[in-house]
CSV table of C-alpha atoms in Angstrom, one decimal:
chain,number,residue,atom,x,y,z
S,1,MET,CA,-44.6,-24.0,14.5
S,2,ASN,CA,-45.2,-20.6,15.9
S,3,PRO,CA,-42.2,-18.3,15.4
S,4,LEU,CA,-43.3,-16.1,18.3
S,5,LEU,CA,-43.6,-18.8,20.9
S,6,ASP,CA,-40.9,-21.3,19.8
S,7,PRO,CA,-37.3,-20.5,20.6
S,8,PRO,CA,-35.3,-19.7,17.5
S,9,PRO,CA,-33.1,-22.5,16.2
S,10,PRO,CA,-29.3,-22.2,16.8
S,11,PRO,CA,-27.6,-19.9,14.2
S,12,THR,CA,-25.4,-22.7,13.0
S,13,PRO,CA,-26.3,-26.3,12.4
S,14,ALA,CA,-26.2,-28.5,15.5
S,15,THR,CA,-23.6,-30.9,14.3
S,16,PRO,CA,-22.0,-33.2,16.9
S,17,SER,CA,-18.7,-31.3,16.8
S,18,ARG,CA,-20.4,-27.9,17.2
S,19,GLU,CA,-22.5,-29.1,20.1
S,20,PHE,CA,-19.4,-30.6,21.7
S,21,ALA,CA,-17.6,-27.3,21.4
S,22,ARG,CA,-20.6,-25.4,22.8
S,23,GLY,CA,-20.6,-27.8,25.8
S,24,LEU,CA,-16.9,-27.1,26.4
S,25,VAL,CA,-17.6,-23.3,26.4
S,26,ALA,CA,-20.6,-23.6,28.6
S,27,VAL,CA,-18.6,-25.4,31.4
S,28,ILE,CA,-15.8,-22.7,31.5
S,29,PRO,CA,-17.4,-20.7,34.4
S,30,MET,CA,-17.5,-23.9,36.4
S,31,LEU,CA,-13.7,-24.4,35.9
S,32,LEU,CA,-13.0,-21.2,37.9
S,33,GLY,CA,-14.2,-23.1,41.0
S,34,ALA,CA,-12.9,-26.5,40.0
S,35,VAL,CA,-9.3,-25.5,39.5
S,36,PRO,CA,-8.5,-24.3,43.0
S,37,PHE,CA,-10.6,-27.1,44.4
S,38,GLY,CA,-8.5,-29.7,42.4
S,39,LEU,CA,-5.3,-28.1,43.5
S,40,ILE,CA,-6.3,-28.3,47.2
S,41,TYR,CA,-7.5,-31.9,46.8
S,42,GLY,CA,-4.1,-32.9,45.4
S,43,ALA,CA,-2.2,-31.1,48.2
S,44,LEU,CA,-4.5,-32.5,51.0
S,45,ALA,CA,-4.3,-36.0,49.6
S,46,VAL,CA,-0.5,-36.1,49.7
S,47,LYS,CA,-0.6,-34.5,53.2
S,48,ALA,CA,-3.0,-37.3,54.3
S,49,GLY,CA,-0.4,-39.9,53.3
S,50,ILE,CA,-2.0,-41.1,50.1
S,51,SER,CA,0.7,-42.0,47.5
S,52,PRO,CA,1.0,-39.5,44.6
S,53,LEU,CA,0.0,-42.2,42.1
S,54,LEU,CA,-3.2,-43.2,44.0
S,55,ALA,CA,-4.0,-39.6,44.7
S,56,ILE,CA,-4.0,-38.9,41.0
S,57,ALA,CA,-5.8,-42.2,40.2
S,58,ILE,CA,-8.7,-41.3,42.6
S,59,SER,CA,-9.4,-38.3,40.4
S,60,SER,CA,-10.4,-40.6,37.6
S,61,ILE,CA,-11.7,-43.5,39.7
S,62,VAL,CA,-14.1,-41.5,41.9
S,63,PHE,CA,-14.1,-38.2,40.0
S,64,ALA,CA,-16.2,-36.2,42.5
S,65,GLY,CA,-14.7,-33.1,44.2
S,66,SER,CA,-16.6,-33.1,47.5
S,67,ALA,CA,-16.1,-36.9,47.9
S,68,GLN,CA,-12.4,-36.6,47.2
S,69,PHE,CA,-12.1,-33.7,49.6
S,70,MET,CA,-13.8,-35.9,52.3
S,71,ILE,CA,-11.6,-38.9,51.4
S,72,THR,CA,-8.5,-36.9,52.3
S,73,LYS,CA,-9.9,-36.1,55.7
S,74,LEU,CA,-11.1,-39.7,56.3
S,75,VAL,CA,-7.7,-41.2,55.3
S,76,ALA,CA,-5.9,-38.7,57.5
S,77,ALA,CA,-8.1,-39.9,60.4
S,78,ALA,CA,-7.3,-43.6,59.6
S,79,THR,CA,-11.0,-44.4,58.9
S,80,PRO,CA,-11.7,-48.1,58.0
S,81,GLY,CA,-12.1,-48.7,54.3
S,82,LEU,CA,-15.7,-49.9,54.5
S,83,LEU,CA,-16.7,-46.6,56.3
S,84,ILE,CA,-14.9,-44.6,53.6
S,85,VAL,CA,-16.9,-46.4,50.9
S,86,LEU,CA,-20.1,-45.8,52.8
S,87,SER,CA,-19.4,-42.1,53.4
S,88,VAL,CA,-18.6,-41.6,49.7
S,89,GLY,CA,-21.9,-43.3,48.8
S,90,VAL,CA,-23.9,-41.0,51.1
S,91,ILE,CA,-22.1,-37.8,49.9
S,92,ASN,CA,-22.5,-38.9,46.2
S,93,LEU,CA,-26.1,-40.0,46.5
S,94,ARG,CA,-27.1,-36.6,45.2
S,95,HIS,CA,-25.9,-37.6,41.8
S,96,ALA,CA,-28.9,-39.9,41.6
S,97,LEU,CA,-30.9,-36.7,41.5
S,98,TYR,CA,-29.1,-35.6,38.3
S,99,SER,CA,-29.3,-39.1,36.9
S,100,ALA,CA,-33.1,-39.1,37.3
S,101,ALA,CA,-33.4,-35.7,35.8
S,102,LEU,CA,-31.4,-36.6,32.6
S,103,ALA,CA,-32.7,-40.3,32.2
S,104,GLU,CA,-35.5,-39.4,29.9
S,105,LYS,CA,-33.3,-37.2,27.7
S,106,LEU,CA,-30.7,-40.0,27.2
S,107,ALA,CA,-33.0,-43.0,27.0
S,108,HIS,CA,-32.6,-43.3,23.2
S,109,LEU,CA,-28.8,-43.5,23.3
S,110,PRO,CA,-26.8,-46.8,23.0
S,111,LEU,CA,-25.3,-48.3,26.2
S,112,ARG,CA,-21.7,-46.9,25.6
S,113,TRP,CA,-23.1,-43.4,25.5
S,114,LYS,CA,-25.1,-43.9,28.7
S,115,VAL,CA,-22.0,-45.3,30.5
S,116,LEU,CA,-19.8,-42.5,29.3
S,117,LEU,CA,-22.2,-39.7,30.2
S,118,ALA,CA,-23.0,-41.3,33.6
S,119,TYR,CA,-19.3,-41.5,34.4
S,120,LEU,CA,-18.9,-37.8,33.5
S,121,LEU,CA,-22.0,-36.7,35.5
S,122,THR,CA,-21.0,-34.1,38.1
S,123,ASP,CA,-22.6,-31.1,39.9
S,124,GLU,CA,-20.8,-28.8,37.5
S,125,ALA,CA,-21.5,-30.6,34.2
S,126,TYR,CA,-25.2,-31.0,35.2
S,127,ALA,CA,-25.5,-27.4,36.1
S,128,ALA,CA,-23.8,-26.3,32.8
S,129,ALA,CA,-25.8,-28.6,30.6
S,130,LEU,CA,-29.2,-28.5,32.2
S,131,ARG,CA,-30.7,-25.8,30.0
S,132,ARG,CA,-29.5,-27.3,26.8
S,133,MET,CA,-30.7,-30.8,27.9
S,134,GLN,CA,-34.2,-29.4,28.6
S,135,SER,CA,-34.3,-27.6,25.2
S,136,GLU,CA,-36.2,-29.4,22.4
S,137,VAL,CA,-34.1,-27.6,19.7
S,138,HIS,CA,-32.1,-30.3,17.8
S,139,PRO,CA,-32.7,-32.9,20.6
S,140,GLU,CA,-30.8,-35.5,18.5
S,141,SER,CA,-27.5,-33.9,19.1
S,142,ARG,CA,-27.8,-32.4,22.7
S,143,HIS,CA,-26.0,-35.4,24.3
S,144,TRP,CA,-22.9,-34.0,22.5
S,145,PHE,CA,-23.3,-30.8,24.5
S,146,LEU,CA,-23.5,-32.8,27.7
S,147,PHE,CA,-20.4,-34.7,26.6
S,148,GLY,CA,-18.6,-31.4,26.0
S,149,CYS,CA,-19.4,-30.2,29.5
S,150,GLY,CA,-18.4,-33.4,31.1
S,151,PHE,CA,-15.2,-33.8,29.1
S,152,GLY,CA,-14.2,-30.2,29.7
S,153,LEU,CA,-14.6,-30.5,33.4
S,154,TRP,CA,-13.0,-34.0,33.6
S,155,SER,CA,-9.8,-33.0,31.7
S,156,THR,CA,-9.4,-29.8,33.7
S,157,TRP,CA,-10.0,-31.6,37.0
S,158,GLN,CA,-7.3,-34.2,36.2
S,159,LEU,CA,-4.8,-31.5,35.4
S,160,ALA,CA,-5.7,-29.5,38.5
S,161,CYS,CA,-5.4,-32.5,40.8
S,162,ILE,CA,-2.1,-33.6,39.3
S,163,ALA,CA,-0.8,-30.0,39.8
S,164,GLY,CA,-2.0,-30.1,43.4
S,165,VAL,CA,-0.2,-33.5,44.0
S,166,LEU,CA,3.0,-32.1,42.6
S,167,LEU,CA,2.8,-28.7,44.3
S,168,GLY,CA,1.3,-30.1,47.5
S,169,GLY,CA,4.3,-29.7,49.8
S,170,HIS,CA,5.1,-26.2,48.6
S,171,ILE,CA,1.7,-24.6,49.4
S,172,PRO,CA,2.1,-22.9,52.9
S,173,ALA,CA,-0.5,-24.0,55.5
S,174,ALA,CA,-1.1,-20.3,56.4
S,175,TRP,CA,-2.8,-19.9,53.0
S,176,SER,CA,-5.6,-22.1,54.4
S,177,LEU,CA,-6.4,-23.3,50.8
S,178,ASP,CA,-8.5,-26.2,52.2
S,179,PHE,CA,-11.1,-23.5,53.0
S,180,ALA,CA,-11.9,-23.2,49.3
S,181,GLY,CA,-13.5,-26.7,49.5
S,182,THR,CA,-15.9,-25.5,52.3
S,183,LEU,CA,-16.6,-22.3,50.4
S,184,THR,CA,-17.6,-24.3,47.3
S,185,PHE,CA,-20.0,-26.4,49.3
S,186,ILE,CA,-21.5,-23.1,50.8
S,187,ALA,CA,-21.9,-21.8,47.3
S,188,ILE,CA,-23.8,-25.0,46.2
S,189,VAL,CA,-26.0,-25.3,49.4
S,190,VAL,CA,-27.1,-21.7,50.0
S,191,PRO,CA,-29.0,-21.3,46.7
S,192,LEU,CA,-30.8,-24.6,47.4
S,193,LEU,CA,-32.4,-23.2,50.6
S,194,LYS,CA,-35.6,-22.1,49.0
S,195,ASP,CA,-38.2,-23.2,51.6
S,196,ARG,CA,-38.7,-24.2,55.2
S,197,ALA,CA,-38.1,-27.9,54.5
S,198,SER,CA,-34.7,-27.4,52.9
S,199,THR,CA,-33.7,-24.9,55.6
S,200,GLY,CA,-34.8,-27.4,58.2
S,201,ALA,CA,-32.8,-30.1,56.5
S,202,MET,CA,-29.7,-27.9,56.5
S,203,LEU,CA,-30.1,-26.9,60.2
S,204,THR,CA,-30.6,-30.5,61.3
S,205,ALA,CA,-27.6,-31.8,59.3
S,206,GLY,CA,-25.5,-28.9,60.8
S,207,VAL,CA,-26.5,-29.5,64.4
S,208,VAL,CA,-26.0,-33.3,64.2
S,209,SER,CA,-22.6,-32.9,62.5
S,210,VAL,CA,-21.2,-30.8,65.4
S,211,ALA,CA,-23.1,-32.7,68.1
S,212,ALA,CA,-21.9,-36.1,66.7
S,213,PHE,CA,-18.4,-34.8,65.9
S,214,ALA,CA,-16.7,-36.9,68.6
S,215,LEU,CA,-18.0,-40.2,67.2
S,216,PRO,CA,-15.2,-42.5,66.0
S,217,HIS,CA,-14.2,-42.8,62.3
S,218,LYS,CA,-15.9,-39.4,61.3
S,219,LEU,CA,-19.2,-41.2,61.5
S,220,PHE,CA,-20.7,-37.7,62.1
S,221,ILE,CA,-20.7,-37.2,58.3
S,222,ILE,CA,-23.1,-40.2,57.7
S,223,ALA,CA,-25.2,-39.4,60.8
S,224,ALA,CA,-25.6,-35.8,59.8
S,225,ALA,CA,-26.4,-36.4,56.2
S,226,LEU,CA,-29.0,-39.1,57.0
S,227,ALA,CA,-30.6,-36.9,59.7
S,228,GLY,CA,-30.8,-33.9,57.4
S,229,MET,CA,-32.4,-35.9,54.6
S,230,ALA,CA,-35.0,-37.4,57.0
S,231,ALA,CA,-35.7,-34.0,58.5
S,232,GLY,CA,-36.3,-32.6,55.0
S,233,VAL,CA,-38.7,-35.3,54.0
S,234,LEU,CA,-40.6,-35.0,57.3
S,235,LEU,CA,-40.8,-31.2,57.3
S,236,GLU,CA,-42.0,-31.2,53.7
S,237,ARG,CA,-44.8,-33.6,54.6
S,238,LEU,CA,-45.6,-31.4,57.6
S,239,VAL,CA,-45.7,-28.3,55.4
S,240,ARG,CA,-47.9,-30.0,52.8
S,241,ARG,CA,-50.3,-31.1,55.5
S,242,THR,CA,-50.6,-27.9,57.4
S,243,GLY,CA,-50.4,-25.6,54.3
S,244,LEU,CA,-47.7,-23.5,56.0
S,245,ASN,CA,-44.7,-22.4,53.9
S,246,ALA,CA,-42.1,-19.7,53.7
E,1,MET,CA,-8.8,-52.7,53.7
E,2,ASN,CA,-6.2,-51.8,51.1
E,3,LEU,CA,-6.6,-48.2,50.0
E,4,TRP,CA,-6.5,-49.0,46.3
E,5,LEU,CA,-9.4,-51.5,46.8
E,6,THR,CA,-11.3,-49.0,48.9
E,7,MET,CA,-11.0,-46.4,46.2
E,8,ALA,CA,-12.0,-48.9,43.5
E,9,LEU,CA,-15.2,-49.7,45.5
E,10,ALA,CA,-15.9,-46.0,46.2
E,11,GLY,CA,-15.5,-45.3,42.5
E,12,LEU,CA,-17.7,-48.2,41.5
E,13,LEU,CA,-20.4,-47.1,44.0
E,14,THR,CA,-20.2,-43.5,42.7
E,15,PHE,CA,-20.6,-44.7,39.1
E,16,LEU,CA,-23.6,-46.9,39.9
E,17,ILE,CA,-25.3,-44.0,41.6
E,18,ARG,CA,-24.7,-41.8,38.5
E,19,TYR,CA,-25.7,-44.6,36.1
E,20,SER,CA,-28.8,-45.6,38.2
E,21,PHE,CA,-31.7,-43.8,36.5
E,22,ILE,CA,-29.9,-43.2,33.2
E,23,GLY,CA,-29.3,-47.0,32.9
E,24,ALA,CA,-32.9,-47.8,33.9
E,25,ALA,CA,-34.0,-45.4,31.2
E,26,GLY,CA,-37.6,-45.0,32.3
E,27,ARG,CA,-38.1,-48.7,32.9
E,28,ILE,CA,-37.9,-48.1,36.7
E,29,THR,CA,-39.7,-45.2,38.3
E,30,PRO,CA,-38.3,-44.3,41.7
E,31,PRO,CA,-40.8,-44.4,44.5
E,32,GLU,CA,-42.3,-41.1,45.5
E,33,TRP,CA,-40.6,-40.8,48.9
E,34,PHE,CA,-37.2,-41.5,47.3
E,35,ARG,CA,-37.7,-38.7,44.7
E,36,ARG,CA,-38.8,-36.3,47.5
E,37,MET,CA,-35.7,-37.2,49.6
E,38,LEU,CA,-33.2,-36.7,46.7
E,39,ARG,CA,-33.9,-32.9,46.8
E,40,PHE,CA,-32.4,-32.8,50.3
E,41,VAL,CA,-29.3,-35.0,49.6
E,42,PRO,CA,-27.0,-32.2,48.5
E,43,ILE,CA,-28.1,-29.9,51.3
E,44,ALA,CA,-27.7,-32.5,54.0
E,45,ALA,CA,-24.5,-34.1,52.7
E,46,LEU,CA,-22.6,-30.9,52.1
E,47,THR,CA,-23.8,-29.2,55.3
E,48,ALA,CA,-22.3,-32.2,57.2
E,49,LEU,CA,-18.9,-31.1,55.8
E,50,ILE,CA,-19.5,-27.3,56.2
E,51,TRP,CA,-20.5,-26.9,59.8
E,52,PRO,CA,-17.7,-28.7,61.5
E,53,ASP,CA,-15.1,-26.8,59.5
E,54,LEU,CA,-16.7,-23.5,60.5
E,55,LEU,CA,-17.5,-24.2,64.2
E,56,MET,CA,-14.8,-26.7,65.1
E,57,PRO,CA,-11.8,-25.7,62.9
E,58,ALA,CA,-9.2,-27.3,65.0
E,59,GLY,CA,-11.5,-30.2,66.1
E,60,GLU,CA,-12.8,-28.2,69.1
E,61,TRP,CA,-15.6,-25.8,69.6
E,62,GLN,CA,-14.8,-22.2,68.6
E,63,LEU,CA,-18.0,-20.3,68.7
E,64,SER,CA,-16.5,-16.8,68.9
E,65,PHE,CA,-15.8,-13.7,66.9
E,66,ALA,CA,-12.1,-14.6,67.1
E,67,ASN,CA,-12.8,-17.6,64.8
E,68,PRO,CA,-11.9,-16.4,61.3
E,69,ARG,CA,-13.4,-19.5,59.6
E,70,LEU,CA,-16.8,-18.9,61.1
E,71,LEU,CA,-16.9,-15.2,60.2
E,72,ALA,CA,-15.5,-15.8,56.6
E,73,GLY,CA,-18.0,-18.7,56.2
E,74,LEU,CA,-20.9,-16.4,57.2
E,75,ILE,CA,-19.8,-13.7,54.8
E,76,ALA,CA,-19.5,-16.3,52.0
E,77,ALA,CA,-23.0,-17.6,52.8
E,78,LEU,CA,-24.3,-14.0,52.5
E,79,VAL,CA,-22.5,-13.6,49.2
E,80,ALA,CA,-23.9,-17.0,47.9
E,81,TRP,CA,-27.4,-15.9,49.0
E,82,ARG,CA,-27.3,-12.5,47.3
E,83,SER,CA,-25.2,-13.4,44.1
E,84,GLN,CA,-25.9,-17.2,43.6
E,85,ASN,CA,-22.4,-17.1,42.1
E,86,ILE,CA,-20.0,-19.9,42.9
E,87,PHE,CA,-16.8,-18.1,41.8
E,88,LEU,CA,-17.7,-14.8,43.6
E,89,THR,CA,-18.5,-16.8,46.8
E,90,ILE,CA,-15.2,-18.6,46.8
E,91,ALA,CA,-13.2,-15.4,45.9
E,92,ILE,CA,-14.8,-13.2,48.6
E,93,GLY,CA,-14.8,-16.0,51.2
E,94,MET,CA,-11.0,-16.7,50.7
E,95,GLY,CA,-10.3,-12.9,50.8
E,96,ALA,CA,-12.3,-12.6,54.0
E,97,LEU,CA,-10.5,-15.5,55.6
E,98,TRP,CA,-7.1,-14.1,54.8
E,99,GLY,CA,-8.1,-10.6,56.0
E,100,LEU,CA,-9.5,-11.9,59.2
E,101,GLN,CA,-6.5,-14.2,59.9
E,102,TRP,CA,-4.2,-11.3,59.5
E,103,TRP,CA,-6.4,-8.9,61.5
E,104,LEU,CA,-7.6,-11.1,64.4
């Protein structure tokens, strides 16, 4: 072990409870975005005609901010159930990316851990835990860190959504709080636009979403998402073949 | 379809997506094209929700400087690009929307 090249070990032993606590702390910055988002989801769900009990249950059943936000719009537009499920699948397909990135690090764990950590896997928990999961310092306890991130986000998300359901009717429409959902998506997407292929995927999805907006049942979401993915793959192949890149 | 059943299926599908590679634990390697595509999924899926809200806020085209959502969204995109900070992007974006709604 070379003390100059290897990262120093944590100052305190990496016991499960300490790693869990570190995970809770690491996810705190993400809560600043998740709390208003959860409030808005709760308010929009009630406004869309979803019963308060179901609105709260969705937060644990689906447990995905962007998908829950979209569900309120789809239910408000009386979209058929099958298309709601399909739209949720397309929007949440990105979690397969996180699942693939973490699979190797969690491979040694028993089934109950894999199920628990998969259930808690969100954009926020993944972002907060990524560096710790990639670190080879005390790898035997790093899943507790991920659990801390996931649990911190999950419990806060439940409380925010419940508060949103209860407060829903009292939030004035002029506050335009639903815009915080769109802003969260902007904050996630913009840093991902690192090359021509990803920018092309964004522009394609954007143009298709507004061009196909008039389609029934909000099918523009599925159409735009699939078109954007296809454009990204094709552009990347083109860039690799021609050697051009931004 | 009953809304409870719909949500149960949506939740099951979401869990299966999250569990996919963790559950396979190295036994299944995703095909190359699939791994390449995954990188574009968050971009494409979230953009499909962003653009209509900025360009067609009331369900109709509003490509003008009198559209506060479009302007606030562009300001937020600029903040996201420069700061890479989710909280700052939301805070400045909401502030811009409220300011523009009051001013325009």
